[in-house]
PDB file of C-alpha atoms in Angstrom:
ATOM      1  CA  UNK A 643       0.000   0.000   0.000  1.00  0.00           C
ATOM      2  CA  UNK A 644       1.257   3.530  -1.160  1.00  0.00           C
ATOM      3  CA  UNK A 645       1.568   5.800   2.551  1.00  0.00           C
ATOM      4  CA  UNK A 646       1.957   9.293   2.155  1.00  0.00           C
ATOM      5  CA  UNK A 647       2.106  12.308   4.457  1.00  0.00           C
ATOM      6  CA  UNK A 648       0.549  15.685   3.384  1.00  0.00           C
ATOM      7  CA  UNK A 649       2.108  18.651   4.424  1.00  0.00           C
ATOM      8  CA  UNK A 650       1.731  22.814   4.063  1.00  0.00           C
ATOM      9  CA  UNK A 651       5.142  23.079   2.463  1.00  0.00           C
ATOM     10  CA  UNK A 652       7.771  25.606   0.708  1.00  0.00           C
ATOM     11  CA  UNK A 653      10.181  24.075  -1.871  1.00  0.00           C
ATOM     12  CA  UNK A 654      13.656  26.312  -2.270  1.00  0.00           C
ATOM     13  CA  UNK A 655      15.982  25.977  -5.206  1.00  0.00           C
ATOM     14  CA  UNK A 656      19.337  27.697  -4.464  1.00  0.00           C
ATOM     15  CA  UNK A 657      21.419  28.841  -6.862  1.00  0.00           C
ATOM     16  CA  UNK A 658      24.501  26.528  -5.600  1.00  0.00           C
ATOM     17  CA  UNK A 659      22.924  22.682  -4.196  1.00  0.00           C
ATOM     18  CA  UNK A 660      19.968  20.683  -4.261  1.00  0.00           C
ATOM     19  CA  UNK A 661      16.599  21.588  -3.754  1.00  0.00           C
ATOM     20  CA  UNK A 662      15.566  22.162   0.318  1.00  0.00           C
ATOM     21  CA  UNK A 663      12.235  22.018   1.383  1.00  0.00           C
ATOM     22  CA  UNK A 664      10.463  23.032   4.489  1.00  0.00           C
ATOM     23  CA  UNK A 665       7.268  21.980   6.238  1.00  0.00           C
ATOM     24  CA  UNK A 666       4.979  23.953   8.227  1.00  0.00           C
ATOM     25  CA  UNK A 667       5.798  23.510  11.658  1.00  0.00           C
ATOM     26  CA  UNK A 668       3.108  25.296  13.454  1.00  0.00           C
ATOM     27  CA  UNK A 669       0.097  24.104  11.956  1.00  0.00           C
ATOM     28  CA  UNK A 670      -3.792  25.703  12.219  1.00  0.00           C
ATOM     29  CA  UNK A 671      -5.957  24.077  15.029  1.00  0.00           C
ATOM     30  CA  UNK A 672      -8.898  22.839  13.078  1.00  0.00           C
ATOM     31  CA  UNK A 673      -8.115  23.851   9.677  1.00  0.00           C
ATOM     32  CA  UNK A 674      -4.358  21.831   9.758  1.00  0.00           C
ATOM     33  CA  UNK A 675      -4.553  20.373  12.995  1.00  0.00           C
ATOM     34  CA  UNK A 676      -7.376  18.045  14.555  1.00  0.00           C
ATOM     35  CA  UNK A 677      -6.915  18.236  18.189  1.00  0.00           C
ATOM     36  CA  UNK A 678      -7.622  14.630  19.546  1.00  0.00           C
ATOM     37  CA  UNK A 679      -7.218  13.625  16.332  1.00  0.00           C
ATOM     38  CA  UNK A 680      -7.929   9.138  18.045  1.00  0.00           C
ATOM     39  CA  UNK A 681     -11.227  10.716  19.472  1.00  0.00           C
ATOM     40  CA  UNK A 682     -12.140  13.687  16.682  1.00  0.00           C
ATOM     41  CA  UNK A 683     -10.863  12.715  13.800  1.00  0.00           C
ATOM     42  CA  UNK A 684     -14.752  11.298  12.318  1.00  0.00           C
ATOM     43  CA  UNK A 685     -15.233  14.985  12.631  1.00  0.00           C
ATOM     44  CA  UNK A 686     -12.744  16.086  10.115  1.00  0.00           C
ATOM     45  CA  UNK A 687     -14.949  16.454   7.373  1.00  0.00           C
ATOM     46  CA  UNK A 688     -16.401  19.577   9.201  1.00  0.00           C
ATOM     47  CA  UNK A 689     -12.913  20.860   8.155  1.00  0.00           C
ATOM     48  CA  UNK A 690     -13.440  21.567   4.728  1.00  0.00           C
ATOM     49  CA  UNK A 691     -15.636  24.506   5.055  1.00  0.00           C
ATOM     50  CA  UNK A 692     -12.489  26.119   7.035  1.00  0.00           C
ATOM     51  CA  UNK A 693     -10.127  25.150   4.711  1.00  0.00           C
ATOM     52  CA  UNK A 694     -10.441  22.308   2.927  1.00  0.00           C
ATOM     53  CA  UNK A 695      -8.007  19.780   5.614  1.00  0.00           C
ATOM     54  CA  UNK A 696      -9.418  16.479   6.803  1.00  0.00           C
ATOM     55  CA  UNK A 697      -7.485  15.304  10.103  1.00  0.00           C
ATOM     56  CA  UNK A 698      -4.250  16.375  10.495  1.00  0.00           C
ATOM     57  CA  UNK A 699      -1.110  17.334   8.524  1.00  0.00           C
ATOM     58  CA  UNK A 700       2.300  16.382   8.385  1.00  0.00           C
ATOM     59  CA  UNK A 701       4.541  18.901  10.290  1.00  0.00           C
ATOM     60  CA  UNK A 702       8.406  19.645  11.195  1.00  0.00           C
ATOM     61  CA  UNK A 703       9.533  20.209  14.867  1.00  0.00           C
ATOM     62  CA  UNK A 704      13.211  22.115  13.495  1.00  0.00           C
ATOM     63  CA  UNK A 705      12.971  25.480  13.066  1.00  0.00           C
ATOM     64  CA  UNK A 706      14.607  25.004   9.841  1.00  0.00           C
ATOM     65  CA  UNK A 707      16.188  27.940   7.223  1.00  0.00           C
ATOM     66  CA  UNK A 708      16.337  27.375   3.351  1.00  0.00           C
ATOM     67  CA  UNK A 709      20.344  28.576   2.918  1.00  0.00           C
ATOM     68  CA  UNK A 710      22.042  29.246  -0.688  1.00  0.00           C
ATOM     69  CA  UNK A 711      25.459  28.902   0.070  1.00  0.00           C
ATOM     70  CA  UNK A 712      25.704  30.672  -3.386  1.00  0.00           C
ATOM     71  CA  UNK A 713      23.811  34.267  -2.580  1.00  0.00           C
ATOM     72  CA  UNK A 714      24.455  34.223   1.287  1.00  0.00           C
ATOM     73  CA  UNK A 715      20.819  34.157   1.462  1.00  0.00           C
ATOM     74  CA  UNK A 716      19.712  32.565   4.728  1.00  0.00           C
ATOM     75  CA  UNK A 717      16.016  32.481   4.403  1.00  0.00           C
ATOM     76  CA  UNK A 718      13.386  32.272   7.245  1.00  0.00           C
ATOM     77  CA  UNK A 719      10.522  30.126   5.841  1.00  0.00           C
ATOM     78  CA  UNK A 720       6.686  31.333   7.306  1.00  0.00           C
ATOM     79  CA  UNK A 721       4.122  29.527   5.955  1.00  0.00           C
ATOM     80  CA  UNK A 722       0.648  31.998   6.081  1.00  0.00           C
ATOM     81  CA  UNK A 723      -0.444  32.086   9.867  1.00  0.00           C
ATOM     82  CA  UNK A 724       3.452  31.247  11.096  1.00  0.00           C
ATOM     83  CA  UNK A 725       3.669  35.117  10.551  1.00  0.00           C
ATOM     84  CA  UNK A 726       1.524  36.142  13.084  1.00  0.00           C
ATOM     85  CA  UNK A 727       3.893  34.036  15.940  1.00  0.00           C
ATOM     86  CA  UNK A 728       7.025  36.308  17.012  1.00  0.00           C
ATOM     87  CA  UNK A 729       8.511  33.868  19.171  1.00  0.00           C
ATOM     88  CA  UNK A 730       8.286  30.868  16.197  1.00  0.00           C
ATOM     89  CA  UNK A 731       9.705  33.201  13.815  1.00  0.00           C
ATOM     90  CA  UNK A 732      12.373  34.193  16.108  1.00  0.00           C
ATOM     91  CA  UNK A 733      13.641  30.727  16.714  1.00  0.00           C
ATOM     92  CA  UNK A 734      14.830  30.303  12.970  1.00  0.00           C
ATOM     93  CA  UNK A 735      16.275  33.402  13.141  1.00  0.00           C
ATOM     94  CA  UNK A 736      18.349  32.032  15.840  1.00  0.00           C
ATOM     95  CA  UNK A 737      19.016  29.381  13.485  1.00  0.00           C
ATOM     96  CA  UNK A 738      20.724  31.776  11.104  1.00  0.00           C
ATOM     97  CA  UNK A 739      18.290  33.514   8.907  1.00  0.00           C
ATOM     98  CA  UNK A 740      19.139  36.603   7.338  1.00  0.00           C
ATOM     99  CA  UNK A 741      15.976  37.574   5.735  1.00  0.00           C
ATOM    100  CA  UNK A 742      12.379  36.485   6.176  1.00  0.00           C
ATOM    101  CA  UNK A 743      10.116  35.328   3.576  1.00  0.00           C
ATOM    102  CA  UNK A 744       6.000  34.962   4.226  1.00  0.00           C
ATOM    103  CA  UNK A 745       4.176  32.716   1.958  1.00  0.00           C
ATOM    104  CA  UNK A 746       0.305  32.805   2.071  1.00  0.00           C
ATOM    105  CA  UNK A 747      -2.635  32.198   0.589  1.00  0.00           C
ATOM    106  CA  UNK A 748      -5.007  34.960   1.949  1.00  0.00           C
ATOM    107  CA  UNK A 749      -8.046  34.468  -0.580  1.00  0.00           C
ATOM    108  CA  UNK A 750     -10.256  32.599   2.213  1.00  0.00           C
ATOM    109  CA  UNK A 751     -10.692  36.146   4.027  1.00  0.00           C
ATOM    110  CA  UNK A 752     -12.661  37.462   0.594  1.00  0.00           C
ATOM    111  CA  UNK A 753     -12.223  41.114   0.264  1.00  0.00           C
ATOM    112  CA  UNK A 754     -12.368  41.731   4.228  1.00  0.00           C
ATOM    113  CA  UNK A 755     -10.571  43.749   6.775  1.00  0.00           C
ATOM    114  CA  UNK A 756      -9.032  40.140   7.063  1.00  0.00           C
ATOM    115  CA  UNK A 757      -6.010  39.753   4.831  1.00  0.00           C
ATOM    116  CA  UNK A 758      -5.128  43.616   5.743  1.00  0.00           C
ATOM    117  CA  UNK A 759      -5.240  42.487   9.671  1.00  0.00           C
ATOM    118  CA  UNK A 760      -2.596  39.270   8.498  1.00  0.00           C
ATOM    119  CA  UNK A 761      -0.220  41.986   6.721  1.00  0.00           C
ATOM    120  CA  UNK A 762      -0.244  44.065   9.696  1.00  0.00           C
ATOM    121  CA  UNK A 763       1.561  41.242  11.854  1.00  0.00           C
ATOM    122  CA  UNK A 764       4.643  41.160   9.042  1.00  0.00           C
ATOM    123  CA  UNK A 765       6.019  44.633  10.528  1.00  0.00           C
ATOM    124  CA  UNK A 766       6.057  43.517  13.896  1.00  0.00           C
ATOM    125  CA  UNK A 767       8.160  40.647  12.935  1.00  0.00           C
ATOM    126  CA  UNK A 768      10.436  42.493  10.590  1.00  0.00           C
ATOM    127  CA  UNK A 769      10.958  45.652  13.268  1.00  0.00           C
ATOM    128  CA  UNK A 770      10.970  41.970  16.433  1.00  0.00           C
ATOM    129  CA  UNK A 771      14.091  40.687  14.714  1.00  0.00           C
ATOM    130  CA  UNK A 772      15.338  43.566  12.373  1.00  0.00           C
ATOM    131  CA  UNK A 773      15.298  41.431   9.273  1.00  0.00           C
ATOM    132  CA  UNK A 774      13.988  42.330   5.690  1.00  0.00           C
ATOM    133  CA  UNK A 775      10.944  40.492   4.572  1.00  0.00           C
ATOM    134  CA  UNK A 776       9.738  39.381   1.475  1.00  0.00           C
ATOM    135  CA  UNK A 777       5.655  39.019   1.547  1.00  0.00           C
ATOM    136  CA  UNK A 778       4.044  36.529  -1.224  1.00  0.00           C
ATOM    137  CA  UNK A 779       0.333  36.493  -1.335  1.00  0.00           C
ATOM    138  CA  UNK A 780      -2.136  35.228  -3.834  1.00  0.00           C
ATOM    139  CA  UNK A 781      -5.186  36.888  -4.024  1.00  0.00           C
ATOM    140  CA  UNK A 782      -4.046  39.109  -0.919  1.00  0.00           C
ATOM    141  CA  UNK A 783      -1.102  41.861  -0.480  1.00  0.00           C
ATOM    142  CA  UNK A 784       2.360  41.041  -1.640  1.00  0.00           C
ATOM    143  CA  UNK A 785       5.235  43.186  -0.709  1.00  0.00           C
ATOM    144  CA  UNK A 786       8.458  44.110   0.591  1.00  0.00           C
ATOM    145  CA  UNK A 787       8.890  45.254   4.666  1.00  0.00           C
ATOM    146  CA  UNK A 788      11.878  46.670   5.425  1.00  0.00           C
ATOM    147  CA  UNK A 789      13.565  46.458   8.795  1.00  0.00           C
ATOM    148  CA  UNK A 790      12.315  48.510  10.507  1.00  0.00           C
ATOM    149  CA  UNK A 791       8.875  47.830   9.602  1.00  0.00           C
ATOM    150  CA  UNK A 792       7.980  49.705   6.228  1.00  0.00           C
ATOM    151  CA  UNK A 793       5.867  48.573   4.160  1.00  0.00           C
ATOM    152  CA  UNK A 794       7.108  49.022  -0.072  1.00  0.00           C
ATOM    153  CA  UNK A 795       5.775  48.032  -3.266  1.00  0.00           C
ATOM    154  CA  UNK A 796       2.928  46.508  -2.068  1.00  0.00           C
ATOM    155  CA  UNK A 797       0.194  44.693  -4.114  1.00  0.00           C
ATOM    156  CA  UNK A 798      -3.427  45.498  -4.716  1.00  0.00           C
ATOM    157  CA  UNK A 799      -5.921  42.755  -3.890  1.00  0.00           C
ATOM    158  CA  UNK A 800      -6.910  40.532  -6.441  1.00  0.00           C
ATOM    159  CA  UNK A 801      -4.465  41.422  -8.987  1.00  0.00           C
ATOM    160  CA  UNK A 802      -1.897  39.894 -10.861  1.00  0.00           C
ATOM    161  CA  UNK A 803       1.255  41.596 -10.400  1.00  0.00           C
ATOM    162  CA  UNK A 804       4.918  41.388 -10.345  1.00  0.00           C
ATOM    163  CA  UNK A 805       7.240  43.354  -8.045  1.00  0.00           C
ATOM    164  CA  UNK A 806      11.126  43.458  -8.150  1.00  0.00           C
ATOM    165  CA  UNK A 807      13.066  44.761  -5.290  1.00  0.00           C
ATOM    166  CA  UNK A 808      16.174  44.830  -3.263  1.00  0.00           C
ATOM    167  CA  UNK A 809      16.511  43.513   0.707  1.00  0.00           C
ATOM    168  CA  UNK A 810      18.986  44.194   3.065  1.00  0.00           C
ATOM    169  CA  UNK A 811      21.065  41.274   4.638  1.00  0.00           C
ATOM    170  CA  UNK A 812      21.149  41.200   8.667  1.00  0.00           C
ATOM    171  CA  UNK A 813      22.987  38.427  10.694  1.00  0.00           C
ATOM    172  CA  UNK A 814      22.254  40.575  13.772  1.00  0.00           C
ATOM    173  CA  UNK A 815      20.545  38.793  17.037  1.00  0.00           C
ATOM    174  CA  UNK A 816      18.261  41.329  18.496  1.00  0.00           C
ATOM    175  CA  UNK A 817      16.932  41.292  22.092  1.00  0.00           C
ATOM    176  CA  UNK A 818      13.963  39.978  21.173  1.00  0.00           C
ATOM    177  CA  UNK A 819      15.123  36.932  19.349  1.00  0.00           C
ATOM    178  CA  UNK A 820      17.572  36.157  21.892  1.00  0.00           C
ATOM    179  CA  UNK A 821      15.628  36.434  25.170  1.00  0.00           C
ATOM    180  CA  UNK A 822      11.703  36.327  23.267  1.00  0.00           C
ATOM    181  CA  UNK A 823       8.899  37.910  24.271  1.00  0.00           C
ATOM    182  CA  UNK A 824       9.545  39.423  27.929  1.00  0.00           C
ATOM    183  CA  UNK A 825       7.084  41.633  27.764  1.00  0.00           C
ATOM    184  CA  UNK A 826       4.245  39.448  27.187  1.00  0.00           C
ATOM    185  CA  UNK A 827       5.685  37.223  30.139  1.00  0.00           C
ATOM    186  CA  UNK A 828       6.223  40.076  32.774  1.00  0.00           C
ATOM    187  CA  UNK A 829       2.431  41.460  31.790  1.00  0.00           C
ATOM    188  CA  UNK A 830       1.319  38.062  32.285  1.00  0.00           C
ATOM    189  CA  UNK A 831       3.111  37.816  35.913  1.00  0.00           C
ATOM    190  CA  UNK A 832       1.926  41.499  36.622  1.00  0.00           C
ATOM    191  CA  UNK A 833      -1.591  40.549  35.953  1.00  0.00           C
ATOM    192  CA  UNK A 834      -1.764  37.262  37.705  1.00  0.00           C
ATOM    193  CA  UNK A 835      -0.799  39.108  40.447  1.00  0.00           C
ATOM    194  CA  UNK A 836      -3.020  42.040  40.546  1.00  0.00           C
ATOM    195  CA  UNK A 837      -5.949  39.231  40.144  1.00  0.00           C
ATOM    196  CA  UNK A 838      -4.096  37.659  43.238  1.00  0.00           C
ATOM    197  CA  UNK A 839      -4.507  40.835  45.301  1.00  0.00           C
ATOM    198  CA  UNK A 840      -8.235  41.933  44.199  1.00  0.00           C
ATOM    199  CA  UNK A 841      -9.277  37.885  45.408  1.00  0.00           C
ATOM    200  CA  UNK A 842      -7.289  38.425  48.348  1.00  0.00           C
ATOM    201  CA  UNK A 843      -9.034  42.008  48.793  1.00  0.00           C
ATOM    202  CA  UNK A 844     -12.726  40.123  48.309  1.00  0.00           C
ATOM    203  CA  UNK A 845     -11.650  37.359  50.953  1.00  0.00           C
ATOM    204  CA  UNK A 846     -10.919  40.141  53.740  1.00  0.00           C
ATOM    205  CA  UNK A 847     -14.179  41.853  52.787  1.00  0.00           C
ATOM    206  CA  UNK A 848     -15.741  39.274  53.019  1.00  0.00           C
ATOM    207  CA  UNK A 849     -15.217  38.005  56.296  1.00  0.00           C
ATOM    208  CA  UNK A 850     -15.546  41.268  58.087  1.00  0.00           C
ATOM    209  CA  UNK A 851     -18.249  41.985  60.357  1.00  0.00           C
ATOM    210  CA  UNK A 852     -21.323  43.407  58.861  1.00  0.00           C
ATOM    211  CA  UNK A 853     -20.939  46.636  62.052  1.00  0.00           C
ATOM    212  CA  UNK A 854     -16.688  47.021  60.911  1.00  0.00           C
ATOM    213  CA  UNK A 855     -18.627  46.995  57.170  1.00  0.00           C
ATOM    214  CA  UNK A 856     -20.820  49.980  58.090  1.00  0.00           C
ATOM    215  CA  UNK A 857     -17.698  51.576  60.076  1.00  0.00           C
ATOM    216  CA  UNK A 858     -15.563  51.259  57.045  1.00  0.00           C
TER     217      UNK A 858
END
């Protein structure tokens, strides 16, 4: 029997080696990924509405970057919603990419607010880890983003178009992809805490005397 494994995947030819590939690593609960997939998967044909996935697809765990030892390109592979993760994106940074480059297919959004809200997450990464980044996206908004978080050339929506550009090299680690997102961690501790204190607040209120209540 033939077995196969169907992946999201980008295919790379360099100018100097053979042909690399990578495979979507973090994968789409629902649409890419069935969670429980033993006990769920007789559902997956409720998928196809979302995206047209049954069960589950094949995936990488390596943070992996397509290199051409020819060019000195180093690029970071993000498959459509792997954009919108700093901390993923990040890690193959750390892994040596020099540039980023977003693949995506954004024509499931229609002509919504959608595909403009999954553009805006490709500055944040570009400006995160100070690399250029080269956006593909069919039936949605192609362009170039330069470091610090500009947005060039970009594409109209639903129009075939061709852009030529230049991007800017960086084997840089910024504090973000070396330590990730502290921010998000130290709000997360802040508020945790401040929830802490307002229960601990309620349990003292609540166990005062109705008379020290009036008092107070």
């Amino acid at each position: 029997a033939l077995h196969y494994d169907a992946a999201n995947a980008a295919v790379f030819l360099p100018s100097v080696g053979p042909l690399q590939q990578y495979r979507k690593s973090k994968l789409v609960a629902g649409v890419e990924l069935m969670p429980f997939e033993k006990h769920l998967g007789p559902l997956g044909h409720l998928a196809i509405d979302l995206g047209g996935t049954t069960g589950s697809l094949a995936q990488q765990d390596e943070r992996s970057v397509l290199v051409d030892e020819g060019t000195g390109l180093k690029i970071v592979p993000a498959i459509c919603y792997e954009s919108v993760f700093g901390e993923h994106v990040a890690a193959h940074v750390r892994n040596g990419g020099n540039v980023i480059a977003i693949m995506t297919n954004d024509g499931w959004w229609d002509d919504s607010p959608g595909y403009h809200q999954h553009l805006a997450f490709a500055p944040l990464r570009a400006i995160e880890t100070r690399r250029s980044i080269v956006r593909s996206a069919n039936t949605g908004i192609s362009c170039f983003i330069d470091q610090r978080g500009g947005i060039h050339q970009r594409t109209g929506w639903w129009k075939e178009d061709v852009r030529k550009g230049t991007v800017h090299l960086n084997e840089r680690i910024t504090f973000f992809v070396r330590h990730g997102d502290l921010t998000g961690r130290i709000a997360v501790i802040i508020s945790l805490f401040l929830i802490g204190v307002l229960g601990l607040r309620r349990i003292q209120l609540a166990r005062r005397e109705p008379g020290d209540r009036s008092r107070g």
